[in-house]
Amino acid sequence: MKIFLLEDDFSLNKLISNALEKKGFFITSVDNGYDAMTNILNNNYDLYILDINVPGFSGHEVLEEIRKRHEDLPVIIVSAELDIDNISKAYELGCNDYLKKPFELEELLLHLKYHIKTILKNDIDKDVIELGFGYKFNLKDQNLYKHDHEIVLTHKEKLLLTLFVNNLDKTVTSEMIHEYVWDNKAVEAVSMRSVIHKLQKKLKNGMIANIRGVGYKFISKDISGF
């Protein structure tokens, strides 16, 4: 799962980023509103954490831009601003939560878990996903196993498999893969197919099905049937 963090306090930014990376999240963090705008206009994330008072565009302005592009994705505001006007404005612009600084990291994680479960319909406490044919994927550490033996994945293979696991038995379009795995950065079609092919070779034949002209589908199976 990809999380975007806007926090201009270097120490807090690093603390949050490291803590969430240890939980298995993929983190993109910036310390100013200019970089935040550039990232959200060119990339897609699953959840956003925004401070309000940052250099450049404010967290409110960044939130407003996010809501123009994504109506439903979770946005958590973390701020030392305690006056009701700032809090009201954040909710009016569409934030899902407002966490007042200072806060414990565990408190932030609890808020993340709630929004991931209620909005994204994903339970991050369910670490291991059974994929069938003896394969398991640990969403927390992004590791793939077959009969408890780890299969080494590259960074992009982990992102790709995470995208598939979050969309089991659903068609994942080439555009979704481009956005999630490559952050919408320029990539040749042959490079994308290469990563998909390499991941296919690490799984049982047929688990990643090519939907001609559309994209791919990860076929989950009931292990008891095999």
Coordinates of C-alpha atoms in Angstrom, one line a residue:
M1 CA 0.0 0.0 0.0
K2 CA 1.3 3.4 -1.0
I3 CA 1.1 6.3 1.5
F4 CA 1.9 10.0 0.8
L5 CA 3.2 12.1 3.6
L6 CA 3.5 15.9 3.7
E7 CA 5.4 17.0 6.9
D8 CA 7.9 19.8 7.1
D9 CA 9.4 18.8 10.4
F10 CA 12.4 16.8 9.3
S11 CA 12.6 14.6 12.5
L12 CA 8.8 13.9 12.6
N13 CA 8.8 13.2 8.8
K14 CA 11.6 10.7 9.2
L15 CA 10.0 9.1 12.3
I16 CA 6.7 8.6 10.6
S17 CA 8.2 7.3 7.4
N18 CA 10.5 4.8 9.1
A19 CA 7.7 3.5 11.3
L20 CA 5.3 3.0 8.4
E21 CA 8.0 1.4 6.2
K22 CA 8.6 -1.1 9.0
K23 CA 4.9 -1.9 8.8
G24 CA 5.3 -2.7 5.1
F25 CA 3.9 0.4 3.6
F26 CA 5.5 2.2 0.6
I27 CA 6.1 5.8 1.7
T28 CA 6.6 8.9 -0.4
S29 CA 7.4 11.9 1.8
V30 CA 8.0 15.5 1.1
D31 CA 8.5 18.6 3.3
N32 CA 6.9 21.3 1.3
G33 CA 3.7 22.1 -0.6
Y34 CA 5.4 22.6 -4.0
D35 CA 6.8 19.0 -4.0
A36 CA 3.5 17.8 -2.7
M37 CA 1.5 19.3 -5.6
T38 CA 4.0 17.9 -8.1
N39 CA 3.6 14.4 -6.6
I40 CA -0.1 14.2 -6.3
L41 CA -0.6 15.6 -9.8
N42 CA 1.6 13.0 -11.3
N43 CA 1.2 9.9 -9.1
N44 CA -1.4 8.0 -7.3
Y45 CA -1.4 6.9 -3.6
D46 CA -3.8 4.8 -1.5
L47 CA -3.8 7.2 1.5
Y48 CA -2.6 10.7 2.3
I49 CA -1.2 12.2 5.5
L50 CA -0.9 16.0 5.4
D51 CA 0.4 18.7 7.7
I52 CA -1.2 22.2 7.2
N53 CA 1.4 24.8 7.8
V54 CA 4.2 23.9 5.4
P55 CA 6.3 25.9 3.0
G56 CA 4.7 26.6 -0.4
F57 CA 1.1 25.4 -0.8
S58 CA -0.6 24.7 2.5
G59 CA -1.9 21.4 3.5
H60 CA -5.4 22.8 2.9
E61 CA -4.6 23.6 -0.7
V62 CA -3.0 20.2 -1.2
L63 CA -6.1 18.5 0.3
E64 CA -8.3 20.5 -2.1
E65 CA -6.3 19.3 -5.1
I66 CA -6.4 15.7 -3.9
R67 CA -10.2 15.9 -3.6
K68 CA -10.5 17.2 -7.2
R69 CA -8.8 14.0 -8.3
H70 CA -9.9 11.4 -5.7
E71 CA -13.2 11.8 -3.9
D72 CA -13.0 8.7 -1.6
L73 CA -9.3 8.1 -0.7
P74 CA -8.5 8.6 2.9
V75 CA -6.8 11.8 3.9
I76 CA -5.6 12.4 7.5
I77 CA -4.5 15.8 8.6
V78 CA -1.8 16.0 11.3
S79 CA -1.3 19.5 12.7
A80 CA -0.5 21.6 15.7
E81 CA -3.2 24.0 14.6
L82 CA -5.9 23.6 17.2
D83 CA -8.3 26.5 16.4
I84 CA -11.7 25.5 15.2
D85 CA -11.4 27.4 12.0
N86 CA -8.5 25.4 10.7
I87 CA -10.2 22.1 11.8
S88 CA -13.5 23.1 10.2
K89 CA -11.8 24.1 7.0
A90 CA -10.0 20.8 6.8
Y91 CA -13.2 18.9 7.2
E92 CA -15.0 21.2 4.7
L93 CA -12.3 20.5 2.1
G94 CA -12.8 16.7 2.6
C95 CA -10.4 15.3 5.1
N96 CA -11.4 12.1 6.8
D97 CA -9.6 12.7 10.1
Y98 CA -7.7 15.4 12.1
L99 CA -4.9 14.2 14.4
K100 CA -3.6 16.9 16.7
K101 CA 0.1 17.2 17.4
P102 CA 1.8 15.9 19.4
F103 CA 0.7 12.3 19.0
E104 CA 2.0 8.9 19.6
L105 CA 3.0 6.9 16.5
E106 CA 0.8 4.1 17.7
E107 CA -2.1 6.5 17.7
L108 CA -1.4 7.4 14.1
L109 CA -1.3 3.7 13.2
L110 CA -4.7 3.1 14.8
H111 CA -6.2 5.9 12.7
L112 CA -4.5 4.4 9.6
K113 CA -5.9 1.0 10.3
Y114 CA -9.4 2.4 10.8
H115 CA -9.5 4.2 7.5
I116 CA -7.8 1.4 5.5
K117 CA -10.4 -1.0 6.8
T118 CA -13.5 1.2 6.5
I119 CA -12.7 3.1 3.3
L120 CA -10.2 0.9 1.4
K121 CA -11.9 -2.3 2.7
N122 CA -8.5 -3.8 3.5
D123 CA -7.5 -5.3 6.9
I124 CA -3.8 -4.6 7.5
D125 CA -3.9 -6.7 10.6
K126 CA -4.4 -9.7 8.3
D127 CA -0.8 -10.0 7.5
V128 CA -0.7 -13.2 5.4
I129 CA -2.9 -13.7 2.3
E130 CA -3.3 -17.2 1.0
L131 CA -2.9 -17.1 -2.8
G132 CA -3.4 -20.8 -3.5
F133 CA -1.0 -23.5 -4.8
G134 CA 1.1 -23.2 -1.6
Y135 CA 1.8 -19.5 -2.1
K136 CA 1.4 -16.9 0.6
F137 CA 2.0 -13.1 0.5
N138 CA 2.7 -11.2 3.6
L139 CA 1.2 -7.7 3.2
K140 CA 3.1 -6.3 6.2
D141 CA 6.6 -7.1 5.0
Q142 CA 5.7 -7.5 1.3
N143 CA 7.3 -11.0 1.1
L144 CA 6.2 -13.9 -1.0
Y145 CA 6.4 -17.5 0.2
K146 CA 5.8 -20.9 -1.3
H147 CA 5.5 -23.6 1.3
D148 CA 7.1 -21.3 3.8
H149 CA 10.2 -20.7 1.6
E150 CA 10.7 -17.1 0.7
I151 CA 10.7 -16.1 -3.0
V152 CA 12.9 -13.0 -3.5
L153 CA 11.0 -10.1 -5.2
T154 CA 12.4 -6.9 -6.5
H155 CA 10.9 -3.6 -5.4
K156 CA 8.7 -3.3 -8.5
E157 CA 7.6 -6.9 -8.2
K158 CA 6.5 -6.3 -4.6
L159 CA 4.5 -3.2 -5.8
L160 CA 3.0 -5.2 -8.6
L161 CA 2.0 -8.2 -6.4
T162 CA 0.6 -5.8 -3.8
L163 CA -1.6 -4.3 -6.5
F164 CA -2.8 -7.7 -7.6
V165 CA -3.4 -9.0 -4.1
N166 CA -5.5 -5.9 -3.4
N167 CA -7.5 -6.7 -6.5
L168 CA -7.8 -10.5 -6.3
D169 CA -9.9 -11.9 -9.2
K170 CA -10.4 -8.4 -10.6
T171 CA -9.0 -7.0 -13.8
V172 CA -6.0 -4.7 -13.2
T173 CA -5.6 -2.5 -16.2
S174 CA -2.2 -1.5 -17.7
E175 CA -3.0 2.1 -16.7
M176 CA -3.4 1.0 -13.0
I177 CA -0.1 -0.8 -13.2
H178 CA 1.6 2.2 -14.7
E179 CA 0.2 4.5 -12.0
Y180 CA 0.8 2.2 -9.0
V181 CA 4.2 0.6 -9.9
W182 CA 5.8 3.3 -11.9
D183 CA 4.1 6.4 -10.4
N184 CA 3.0 7.4 -13.9
K185 CA 6.6 8.0 -14.9
A186 CA 7.6 7.2 -18.5
V187 CA 8.2 3.5 -19.0
E188 CA 8.4 1.5 -22.2
A189 CA 5.8 -1.2 -22.7
V190 CA 8.5 -3.8 -23.0
S191 CA 9.9 -2.9 -19.5
M192 CA 6.4 -3.2 -18.0
R193 CA 5.9 -6.6 -19.6
S194 CA 9.3 -7.7 -18.4
V195 CA 8.4 -7.1 -14.8
I196 CA 5.1 -8.8 -15.2
H197 CA 6.7 -11.8 -16.9
K198 CA 9.4 -12.1 -14.2
L199 CA 6.7 -12.1 -11.5
Q200 CA 4.7 -14.7 -13.5
K201 CA 7.8 -17.0 -13.5
K202 CA 8.0 -16.8 -9.7
L203 CA 4.3 -18.0 -9.4
K204 CA 2.4 -21.0 -10.8
N205 CA 1.6 -20.8 -14.4
G206 CA -1.8 -19.2 -14.9
M207 CA -2.0 -17.3 -11.7
I208 CA -1.6 -14.0 -13.5
A209 CA -3.8 -14.1 -16.6
N210 CA -3.5 -11.8 -19.5
I211 CA -6.7 -10.0 -20.4
R212 CA -6.0 -9.1 -24.0
G213 CA -6.1 -5.4 -24.7
V214 CA -7.1 -4.5 -21.1
G215 CA -4.6 -5.7 -18.6
Y216 CA -4.1 -8.7 -16.2
K217 CA -6.1 -10.6 -13.6
F218 CA -4.6 -12.4 -10.6
I219 CA -6.5 -15.7 -10.2
S220 CA -6.9 -16.7 -6.6
K221 CA -7.7 -20.3 -5.8
D222 CA -9.0 -22.2 -2.8
I223 CA -6.0 -24.3 -1.6
S224 CA -8.2 -27.0 -0.4
G225 CA -9.2 -27.7 -4.0
F226 CA -5.7 -28.4 -5.2

